[in-house]
Coordinates of C-alpha atoms and ligand atoms in Angstrom, one line a residue:
M723 CA 89.1 110.7 92.4
K724 CA 92.9 111.1 92.9
K725 CA 94.6 113.8 91.1
L726 CA 97.9 113.5 89.6
S727 CA 98.5 117.2 89.4
R728 CA 102.0 118.2 88.3
L729 CA 102.5 120.9 90.9
C730 CA 101.1 118.7 93.6
S731 CA 103.2 115.8 92.5
F732 CA 106.3 117.9 92.4
A733 CA 105.6 119.2 95.9
L734 CA 105.2 115.6 97.2
A735 CA 108.4 114.7 95.5
L736 CA 110.3 117.4 97.4
A737 CA 109.1 115.9 100.6
F738 CA 110.6 112.6 99.7
V739 CA 114.0 113.7 98.3
L740 CA 114.9 116.2 100.9
P741 CA 117.9 114.9 102.6
L742 CA 117.1 113.2 105.7
T743 CA 118.8 114.4 108.9
A744 CA 121.8 112.2 109.4
Q745 CA 121.5 110.1 112.4
E746 CA 124.9 111.4 113.6
D747 CA 123.4 115.0 114.0
L748 CA 121.0 113.7 116.5
A749 CA 121.5 112.4 120.0
P750 CA 120.5 108.7 120.1
C751 CA 117.5 109.0 122.5
G752 CA 116.0 111.7 124.6
T753 CA 114.4 109.3 127.3
H754 CA 115.8 109.3 130.8
L755 CA 113.7 106.8 132.3
G756 CA 114.6 105.3 135.7
V757 CA 113.6 101.9 137.1
S758 CA 109.8 102.6 137.9
P759 CA 108.5 101.2 141.1
W760 CA 106.5 98.5 139.1
L761 CA 109.7 97.4 137.3
R762 CA 111.6 97.3 140.6
D763 CA 108.8 95.1 142.0
F764 CA 108.7 92.9 138.9
Q765 CA 112.5 92.3 139.0
R766 CA 112.1 91.1 142.6
R767 CA 109.7 88.4 141.5
I768 CA 111.1 87.7 138.0
D769 CA 112.0 84.2 138.7
E770 CA 108.7 83.4 140.3
T771 CA 106.6 85.0 137.6
P772 CA 106.1 82.5 134.7
R773 CA 106.1 84.3 131.4
T774 CA 103.0 83.8 129.2
D775 CA 103.5 82.6 125.7
D776 CA 100.6 83.9 123.8
L777 CA 101.0 86.2 121.0
L778 CA 100.3 89.8 122.2
Y779 CA 98.7 92.1 119.6
L780 CA 99.4 95.7 120.4
P781 CA 97.9 98.6 118.3
I782 CA 100.0 101.6 117.2
Q783 CA 98.8 104.8 115.8
V784 CA 101.2 106.5 113.5
H785 CA 101.1 110.2 113.3
V786 CA 103.2 111.7 110.4
V787 CA 104.0 115.3 111.1
G788 CA 104.8 117.7 108.1
T789 CA 105.3 121.5 108.0
D790 CA 102.6 124.1 108.0
E791 CA 102.6 123.9 104.1
G792 CA 102.1 120.1 104.2
S793 CA 105.6 119.1 103.1
G794 CA 108.3 117.0 104.7
Y795 CA 106.2 113.9 105.5
F796 CA 108.0 110.6 106.1
S797 CA 107.1 108.6 103.0
N798 CA 104.5 105.8 103.1
K799 CA 107.3 103.4 101.9
G800 CA 109.5 104.5 104.8
I801 CA 106.6 103.8 107.2
M802 CA 106.0 100.3 105.8
D803 CA 109.7 99.4 106.0
A804 CA 110.2 100.8 109.6
F805 CA 107.1 99.0 110.8
C806 CA 108.4 95.9 109.3
T807 CA 111.6 96.2 111.2
L808 CA 109.7 97.2 114.5
N809 CA 107.8 93.8 114.2
A810 CA 110.9 91.9 113.4
D811 CA 112.6 93.3 116.5
F812 CA 109.8 92.0 118.6
V813 CA 109.4 88.5 117.1
D814 CA 111.4 87.0 120.0
A815 CA 109.1 88.8 122.5
N816 CA 106.1 87.3 120.8
I817 CA 104.6 90.8 120.3
Q818 CA 102.9 91.8 117.1
F819 CA 102.2 95.4 116.5
F820 CA 99.4 96.4 114.1
M821 CA 98.0 99.6 112.6
P822 CA 94.2 99.6 113.1
N823 CA 93.9 103.1 111.7
P824 CA 95.1 105.0 108.7
V825 CA 98.1 107.2 109.2
N826 CA 97.3 110.6 110.9
F827 CA 98.9 113.4 109.0
I828 CA 99.4 116.6 111.0
D829 CA 100.7 119.9 109.3
N830 CA 102.5 121.9 112.0
S831 CA 106.0 123.3 111.6
T832 CA 106.3 123.6 115.4
F833 CA 105.6 119.9 116.0
Y834 CA 107.8 119.0 112.9
D835 CA 110.9 120.4 114.6
H836 CA 110.0 120.5 118.3
T837 CA 111.2 121.0 121.9
F838 CA 110.1 118.7 124.6
Q839 CA 107.4 121.2 125.6
Q840 CA 106.1 121.5 122.1
G841 CA 106.2 117.8 121.7
A842 CA 104.1 117.5 124.8
A843 CA 101.6 119.9 123.3
M844 CA 101.6 117.7 120.2
M845 CA 100.9 114.6 122.2
I846 CA 98.2 116.3 124.3
Q847 CA 96.4 117.5 121.1
N848 CA 96.6 114.3 119.1
N849 CA 97.0 111.2 121.2
L850 CA 94.2 108.5 120.8
P851 CA 93.2 106.4 123.8
N852 CA 94.2 102.8 124.2
I853 CA 96.8 102.7 121.5
I854 CA 100.6 103.4 121.3
N855 CA 100.9 106.8 119.8
C856 CA 104.0 107.2 117.7
Y857 CA 104.8 110.6 116.0
I858 CA 107.3 110.7 113.1
V859 CA 108.8 114.2 112.8
Q860 CA 111.9 115.9 111.5
S861 CA 113.5 116.6 114.8
P862 CA 112.1 115.3 118.2
A863 CA 113.9 117.8 120.5
G864 CA 117.3 117.0 118.7
N865 CA 117.1 113.3 119.3
C866 CA 116.5 110.2 117.1
G867 CA 113.6 109.6 119.4
Y868 CA 112.1 109.7 122.9
F869 CA 109.3 108.4 124.9
S870 CA 107.5 110.8 127.1
P871 CA 106.2 109.0 130.2
S872 CA 104.1 112.0 131.3
R873 CA 102.4 112.4 127.9
D874 CA 102.4 108.7 127.1
G875 CA 103.7 109.1 123.6
I876 CA 106.6 108.4 121.3
A877 CA 108.4 110.8 119.0
L878 CA 110.7 109.6 116.3
S879 CA 112.9 111.3 113.7
K880 CA 112.3 110.3 110.1
G881 CA 116.1 110.4 109.8
C882 CA 116.5 107.4 112.3
L883 CA 113.8 105.2 110.7
A884 CA 115.7 103.5 107.9
P885 CA 115.0 99.7 107.5
N886 CA 118.1 98.8 109.5
D887 CA 117.5 101.3 112.3
H888 CA 116.2 100.1 115.6
T889 CA 115.2 103.4 117.1
W890 CA 111.5 102.7 117.0
A891 CA 111.9 99.4 118.9
H892 CA 114.2 101.2 121.4
E893 CA 111.6 103.7 122.2
V894 CA 108.7 101.2 122.4
G895 CA 111.1 99.4 124.9
H896 CA 111.1 102.5 127.0
F897 CA 107.2 102.6 126.6
L898 CA 107.1 99.2 128.0
S899 CA 109.1 100.0 131.0
L900 CA 112.8 99.4 130.0
P901 CA 115.6 101.7 131.0
H902 CA 118.8 101.9 129.3
P903 CA 121.3 99.4 130.4
F904 CA 123.6 102.3 131.2
F905 CA 121.1 103.9 133.3
G906 CA 122.6 106.6 135.6
W907 CA 125.3 107.4 133.1
E908 CA 123.1 109.6 130.8
G909 CA 124.8 112.9 130.2
H910 CA 127.9 112.0 132.2
D911 CA 131.5 112.2 131.0
H912 CA 134.1 109.8 132.5
D913 CA 137.7 108.7 132.1
Y914 CA 137.0 105.0 131.6
D915 CA 140.4 104.0 132.5
E916 CA 139.7 105.1 136.0
P917 CA 137.5 102.9 138.2
A918 CA 133.8 104.0 138.2
P919 CA 132.3 105.5 141.3
N920 CA 129.8 103.5 143.2
N921 CA 127.0 105.9 142.3
W922 CA 126.3 107.8 139.2
G923 CA 123.2 110.0 138.5
G924 CA 121.4 108.7 141.7
S925 CA 121.8 105.2 140.6
L926 CA 124.2 102.4 141.7
V927 CA 126.9 101.6 139.2
E928 CA 126.8 98.0 138.2
R929 CA 129.8 95.8 138.9
L930 CA 131.2 93.1 136.5
D931 CA 131.0 90.4 139.2
G932 CA 127.2 90.6 139.1
S933 CA 127.1 91.4 142.9
N934 CA 124.6 94.3 142.5
C935 CA 123.1 93.6 139.2
A936 CA 119.5 93.3 140.6
V937 CA 119.6 96.9 142.2
A938 CA 122.1 98.7 139.9
A939 CA 121.7 100.4 136.7
D940 CA 118.6 99.0 134.8
G941 CA 118.1 96.3 137.4
F942 CA 118.4 93.4 134.9
C943 CA 121.0 90.6 135.7
D944 CA 121.0 89.5 132.1
T945 CA 122.2 92.8 130.8
A946 CA 125.9 93.3 131.3
P947 CA 127.4 96.4 132.8
D948 CA 127.5 99.3 130.3
Y949 CA 128.6 102.9 131.0
L950 CA 128.4 104.3 127.4
S951 CA 125.7 107.0 127.2
F952 CA 126.6 108.1 123.7
R953 CA 126.3 106.6 120.2
W954 CA 129.3 104.1 119.9
S955 CA 130.4 101.8 117.2
C956 CA 130.6 98.1 117.7
T957 CA 133.6 95.7 116.8
S958 CA 133.1 92.5 114.8
N959 CA 132.6 90.8 118.2
S960 CA 129.6 93.0 118.7
T961 CA 131.1 94.8 121.6
S962 CA 132.4 98.2 122.3
S963 CA 136.0 99.0 121.6
I964 CA 135.9 101.3 124.5
Q965 CA 137.1 99.4 127.7
Q966 CA 135.5 100.5 130.9
T967 CA 136.5 100.0 134.5
D968 CA 134.0 99.1 137.3
P969 CA 134.3 100.2 140.9
N970 CA 136.3 97.1 141.8
G971 CA 138.8 98.0 139.1
E972 CA 137.7 95.1 136.8
T973 CA 137.6 96.0 133.1
F974 CA 135.1 95.1 130.5
V975 CA 133.5 96.1 127.1
S976 CA 129.9 96.8 126.4
D977 CA 127.3 94.4 124.8
G978 CA 126.5 95.9 121.4
T979 CA 123.5 93.5 120.7
L980 CA 121.0 95.1 123.0
I981 CA 118.4 97.4 121.4
M982 CA 118.3 99.4 124.6
S983 CA 122.0 100.2 124.4
Y984 CA 123.5 103.1 122.3
S985 CA 125.5 100.9 120.1
N986 CA 125.1 101.8 116.5
D987 CA 122.5 99.8 114.7
Q988 CA 124.9 97.4 112.9
C989 CA 125.2 94.9 115.7
V990 CA 122.0 95.4 117.4
V991 CA 120.0 92.0 117.7
G992 CA 117.3 92.4 120.3
F993 CA 116.2 92.4 123.9
S994 CA 117.6 90.2 126.6
D995 CA 115.3 87.5 128.0
D996 CA 114.6 89.3 131.2
Q997 CA 113.9 92.6 129.3
I998 CA 111.3 90.5 127.2
S999 CA 109.8 89.2 130.4
A1000 CA 109.4 92.7 131.8
M1001 CA 107.8 94.1 128.6
R1002 CA 105.3 91.3 128.4
A1003 CA 104.5 91.6 132.2
N1004 CA 104.2 95.4 131.8
V1005 CA 101.6 95.0 129.0
E1006 CA 99.7 92.5 130.9
E1007 CA 99.9 94.1 134.3
Q1008 CA 100.2 97.9 133.6
R1009 CA 98.7 98.3 130.1
P1010 CA 96.0 95.7 129.6
N1011 CA 93.9 98.2 127.8
L1012 CA 96.3 97.8 124.9
I1013 CA 95.8 94.1 124.4
S1014 CA 93.7 93.8 121.4
V1015 CA 91.7 91.0 119.9
P1016 CA 93.8 89.7 117.0
P1017 CA 92.8 91.3 113.7
V1018 CA 91.3 88.9 111.3
L1019 CA 94.1 89.1 108.9
E1020 CA 96.3 86.5 107.2
D1021 CA 99.8 87.0 106.2
I1022 CA 100.3 88.4 102.6
A1023 CA 101.8 85.7 100.5
I1024 CA 104.9 87.7 99.7
E1025 CA 106.1 85.2 97.0
N1026 CA 103.1 85.9 94.8
V1027 CA 103.5 89.7 95.0
G1028 CA 106.4 90.2 92.5
Q1029 CA 104.4 90.2 89.4
L1030 CA 101.4 92.5 89.2
T1031 CA 98.5 91.2 87.2
V1032 CA 97.5 94.4 85.7
T1033 CA 94.0 94.5 84.3
N1034 CA 94.1 98.1 83.0
P1035 CA 95.7 99.6 81.1
E1036 CA 97.6 96.7 79.5
P1037 CA 101.4 97.3 80.0
G1038 CA 102.8 99.4 77.2
T1039 CA 99.4 100.8 76.1
I1040 CA 99.2 104.3 74.5
V1041 CA 96.4 106.2 76.0
E1042 CA 94.9 109.3 74.5
T1043 CA 93.3 110.8 77.6
E1044 CA 94.6 112.7 80.6
T1045 CA 92.6 110.5 82.9
V1046 CA 93.5 106.8 83.3
T1047 CA 92.1 104.0 85.5
L1048 CA 94.8 101.8 86.9
E1049 CA 93.5 98.4 88.0
W1050 CA 95.1 95.2 89.1
E1051 CA 94.3 91.8 90.4
P1052 CA 93.8 92.0 94.2
V1053 CA 96.8 90.4 96.2
P1054 CA 95.3 87.9 98.6
N1055 CA 95.0 89.2 102.2
A1056 CA 96.0 92.7 101.2
T1057 CA 93.8 95.4 102.3
H1058 CA 95.6 98.4 101.2
Y1059 CA 98.2 99.3 98.7
V1060 CA 101.1 101.9 98.4
L1061 CA 100.8 103.2 94.8
Q1062 CA 103.9 104.8 93.2
I1063 CA 103.7 106.5 89.8
N1064 CA 106.8 108.1 88.0
P1065 CA 107.5 109.5 84.6
F1066 CA 110.7 107.4 84.7
N1067 CA 111.6 103.9 85.5
I1068 CA 113.6 104.6 88.6
F1069 CA 111.9 104.8 91.9
S1070 CA 114.5 106.3 94.1
I1071 CA 112.8 109.6 93.6
I1072 CA 109.1 109.5 93.9
F1073 CA 106.7 111.8 92.0
E1074 CA 103.4 110.5 93.1
E1075 CA 102.7 108.2 96.1
Q1076 CA 99.2 107.3 97.4
I1077 CA 97.8 104.9 99.9
L1078 CA 94.8 103.0 98.5
E1079 CA 92.1 100.9 99.7
G1080 CA 91.2 98.5 97.0
S1081 CA 92.9 97.5 93.9
S1082 CA 92.1 100.4 91.4
T1083 CA 92.4 104.1 91.3
V1084 CA 91.9 107.0 88.9
V1085 CA 94.7 109.4 88.0
T1086 CA 94.2 112.6 86.3
E1087 CA 96.0 115.5 84.6
L1088 CA 98.6 113.3 82.9
R1089 CA 101.0 115.1 80.7
E1090 CA 101.1 114.2 77.0
D1091 CA 103.7 112.2 75.3
E1092 CA 105.0 110.8 78.5
T1093 CA 105.6 107.2 79.6
Y1094 CA 104.5 106.6 83.1
Y1095 CA 105.7 103.7 85.3
W1096 CA 103.7 102.4 88.2
R1097 CA 103.9 99.7 90.9
V1098 CA 102.2 98.9 94.1
R1099 CA 103.1 97.5 97.3
P1100 CA 100.3 95.5 99.2
F1101 CA 100.0 95.6 103.0
N1102 CA 97.6 95.1 105.8
A1103 CA 97.2 96.2 109.4
Y1104 CA 100.1 94.1 110.6
E1105 CA 101.9 92.8 107.6
T1106 CA 104.0 95.6 105.9
C1107 CA 107.1 93.6 105.1
T1108 CA 106.1 93.2 101.6
A1109 CA 108.0 94.4 98.4
F1110 CA 106.8 96.4 95.5
T1111 CA 105.6 94.7 92.5
S1112 CA 107.6 95.0 89.3
P1113 CA 106.4 98.2 87.5
S1114 CA 103.9 98.4 84.6
S1115 CA 103.9 101.3 82.2
F1116 CA 101.7 103.1 79.9
T1117 CA 102.3 105.9 77.5
T1118 CA 100.2 109.1 76.9
G1119 CA 99.6 110.0 73.4
T1120 CA 98.1 113.4 72.3
I1121 CA 96.1 114.9 75.1
V1122 CA 94.1 118.1 75.1
S1123 CA 94.9 119.8 78.4
T1124 CA 94.3 123.4 79.4
N1125 CA 97.4 123.4 81.5
E1126 CA 99.8 122.3 78.8
L1127 CA 100.7 123.3 75.2
L1128 CA 98.0 124.3 73.0
A1129 CA 97.5 123.3 69.4
G1130 CA 100.2 124.7 67.3
E1131 CA 102.5 125.4 70.1
L1132 CA 105.9 123.9 70.7
L1133 CA 108.4 123.3 73.5
E1134 CA 111.4 121.1 72.8
L1135 CA 114.6 120.5 74.7
F1136 CA 117.6 119.1 73.0
P1137 CA 119.9 117.3 73.2
N1138 CA 118.1 115.4 76.0
P1139 CA 119.9 113.7 77.7
T1140 CA 122.7 116.1 77.3
N1141 CA 126.3 115.7 78.4
G1142 CA 126.0 119.1 80.1
D1143 CA 127.8 121.1 77.6
Q1144 CA 124.8 122.6 76.0
L1145 CA 121.0 122.5 76.2
Q1146 CA 118.6 124.4 73.8
M1147 CA 115.0 125.0 74.0
N1148 CA 112.8 125.6 70.9
L1149 CA 109.7 127.6 72.1
K1150 CA 106.7 128.8 70.2
L1151 CA 103.5 129.8 71.8
N1152 CA 100.3 131.2 70.4
D1153 CA 100.4 134.5 72.3
Q1154 CA 103.1 137.0 73.1
Q1155 CA 103.7 137.3 76.7
Q1156 CA 106.3 137.7 79.5
G1157 CA 107.5 134.7 81.2
Q1158 CA 110.4 133.0 82.9
Y1159 CA 112.4 129.8 82.6
R1160 CA 113.9 127.9 85.6
I1161 CA 116.1 125.0 85.8
V1162 CA 115.4 123.1 89.1
D1163 CA 117.0 120.1 90.5
A1164 CA 115.2 117.0 91.9
T1165 CA 114.9 118.6 95.2
G1166 CA 113.1 121.6 93.7
A1167 CA 115.9 124.1 94.2
V1168 CA 116.0 126.7 91.6
L1169 CA 119.5 126.6 90.1
R1170 CA 119.2 128.9 87.1
S1171 CA 116.4 131.3 86.1
Q1172 CA 115.9 133.9 83.3
E1173 CA 113.1 136.3 82.3
L1174 CA 111.7 135.6 78.8
S1175 CA 109.7 137.6 76.2
V1176 CA 107.7 134.8 74.4
T1177 CA 106.6 135.4 70.9
N1178 CA 104.4 133.6 68.4
S1179 CA 107.3 132.8 66.2
L1180 CA 109.8 130.0 66.9
Q1181 CA 112.7 131.0 69.3
R1182 CA 115.6 129.0 70.0
I1183 CA 117.1 129.7 73.5
E1184 CA 120.3 128.5 75.0
L1185 CA 119.8 127.2 78.6
P1186 CA 122.9 127.6 80.8
V1187 CA 123.5 124.0 82.0
Q1188 CA 127.3 124.1 82.1
G1189 CA 128.6 123.2 85.6
L1190 CA 125.6 121.3 86.8
P1191 CA 126.5 117.9 88.0
A1192 CA 125.1 114.8 86.3
G1193 CA 121.5 114.0 87.4
M1194 CA 117.9 114.6 86.7
Y1195 CA 116.7 118.2 86.4
F1196 CA 113.5 120.0 85.3
V1197 CA 113.0 123.0 83.0
Q1198 CA 110.0 124.9 84.2
L1199 CA 108.4 127.5 82.0
V1200 CA 106.4 129.9 84.1
L1201 CA 103.9 131.8 82.1
E1202 CA 101.3 134.3 83.0
D1203 CA 98.5 131.6 82.8
R1204 CA 100.3 128.3 83.3
Q1205 CA 103.4 126.5 84.0
I1206 CA 104.9 123.7 81.7
M1207 CA 107.6 121.4 83.1
R1208 CA 110.0 119.1 81.1
K1209 CA 112.4 116.6 82.5
V1210 CA 116.0 116.9 81.5
V1211 CA 118.8 114.4 82.2
I1212 CA 122.5 115.4 82.3
H1213 CA 124.8 112.5 82.1
Ligands
LIG1309 ZN1 116.7 105.5 125.0

């Protein structure tokens, strides 16, 4: 039985609405991967090695790391979207990732915001064999992501996994042997108007004429010279605006379409043909243990998903209990669902989110006189590019709940919504007691608080909402034996 506890739901909500670390605050990638002996050998025989064309199924284990208190997790919706983008980025490579196991949640503040050394400990403790281990954390050593060759794991920042980010594909590219096209320039500063030296960082500098493309930088002749080892914005031509000068004095701009470059994600398209050949050969020759029998699963018919066929409760029903069974017609080929339940019909902030096997669940501890909106997003091990259904709703009537108001008690907020000039609370409880009210925002930050002496006669209390920006807030009444929470909207 799944609990829809108010406090628990609130804690979960905090995890989802905390501002994500902006991508700009993090270095693009912490991987400094050279051309491995295997890759160097492959590049020598790339023209004689025919590429196989069968679809490669590669398993991924997603580990989502939160704090010691269990907060800060990347959302299930976020995982679905990011995994969808990852698979889209590998369509041309004919590689299909799938998640054979549920997400592994890890509560560890040290791993949540870790150094490389702590990240290594995380991977030693949690890596599973014969699978690509990916850890989604707050800050992987200050980067959007990195691949650790020695620990054979990938760490990713949840701030760099938006649906249009390609960090995950970039790190999997490293995992499958690819260096940066600017290999050798990592961490180096240079006046790009000056001709580049012949060597940088122990690597030959690639020339524009192609004369050393097979042995310089990343060793791929179909990735053009690129000396930019920092995040850069691309022009409408999908190139860098920064002009660079090769050792011969020839000038050029960088190709922004490559996932393995540091161009910002707007113009990223994919991998070069030779990069794809290398990744596929790397799987077949170096990581054959990853090649899995294709899961017996079909695509989810996305066009059928939009409307949920709810079997219980009927949309708009008024229920008189604090426990409700939600049930819907199974979506063909879906094995799991992300379920979201909100006390308002906006899903940008999520109060309750669960992963379910099967097409029903029981929610408990519902508040009385509240309309709940809920929707589901079907998925299976490799198909996560689905949308949420349109929401259904039900309303709770009078509920006897030990955690809420008792018979004869009253808590009213008005006007609600308010324009922010005033907000009043009518309060009457059965017992006299000391308490406190708090006004908290949608992130859980306490913005106002005041001690209260509650009496058994009706009190009208003026709540100080002046100066609060428009948005959704909660008035929390903290009593000796319970907490009561009410939603307030300032418009
Ligand atoms: Zn990288």
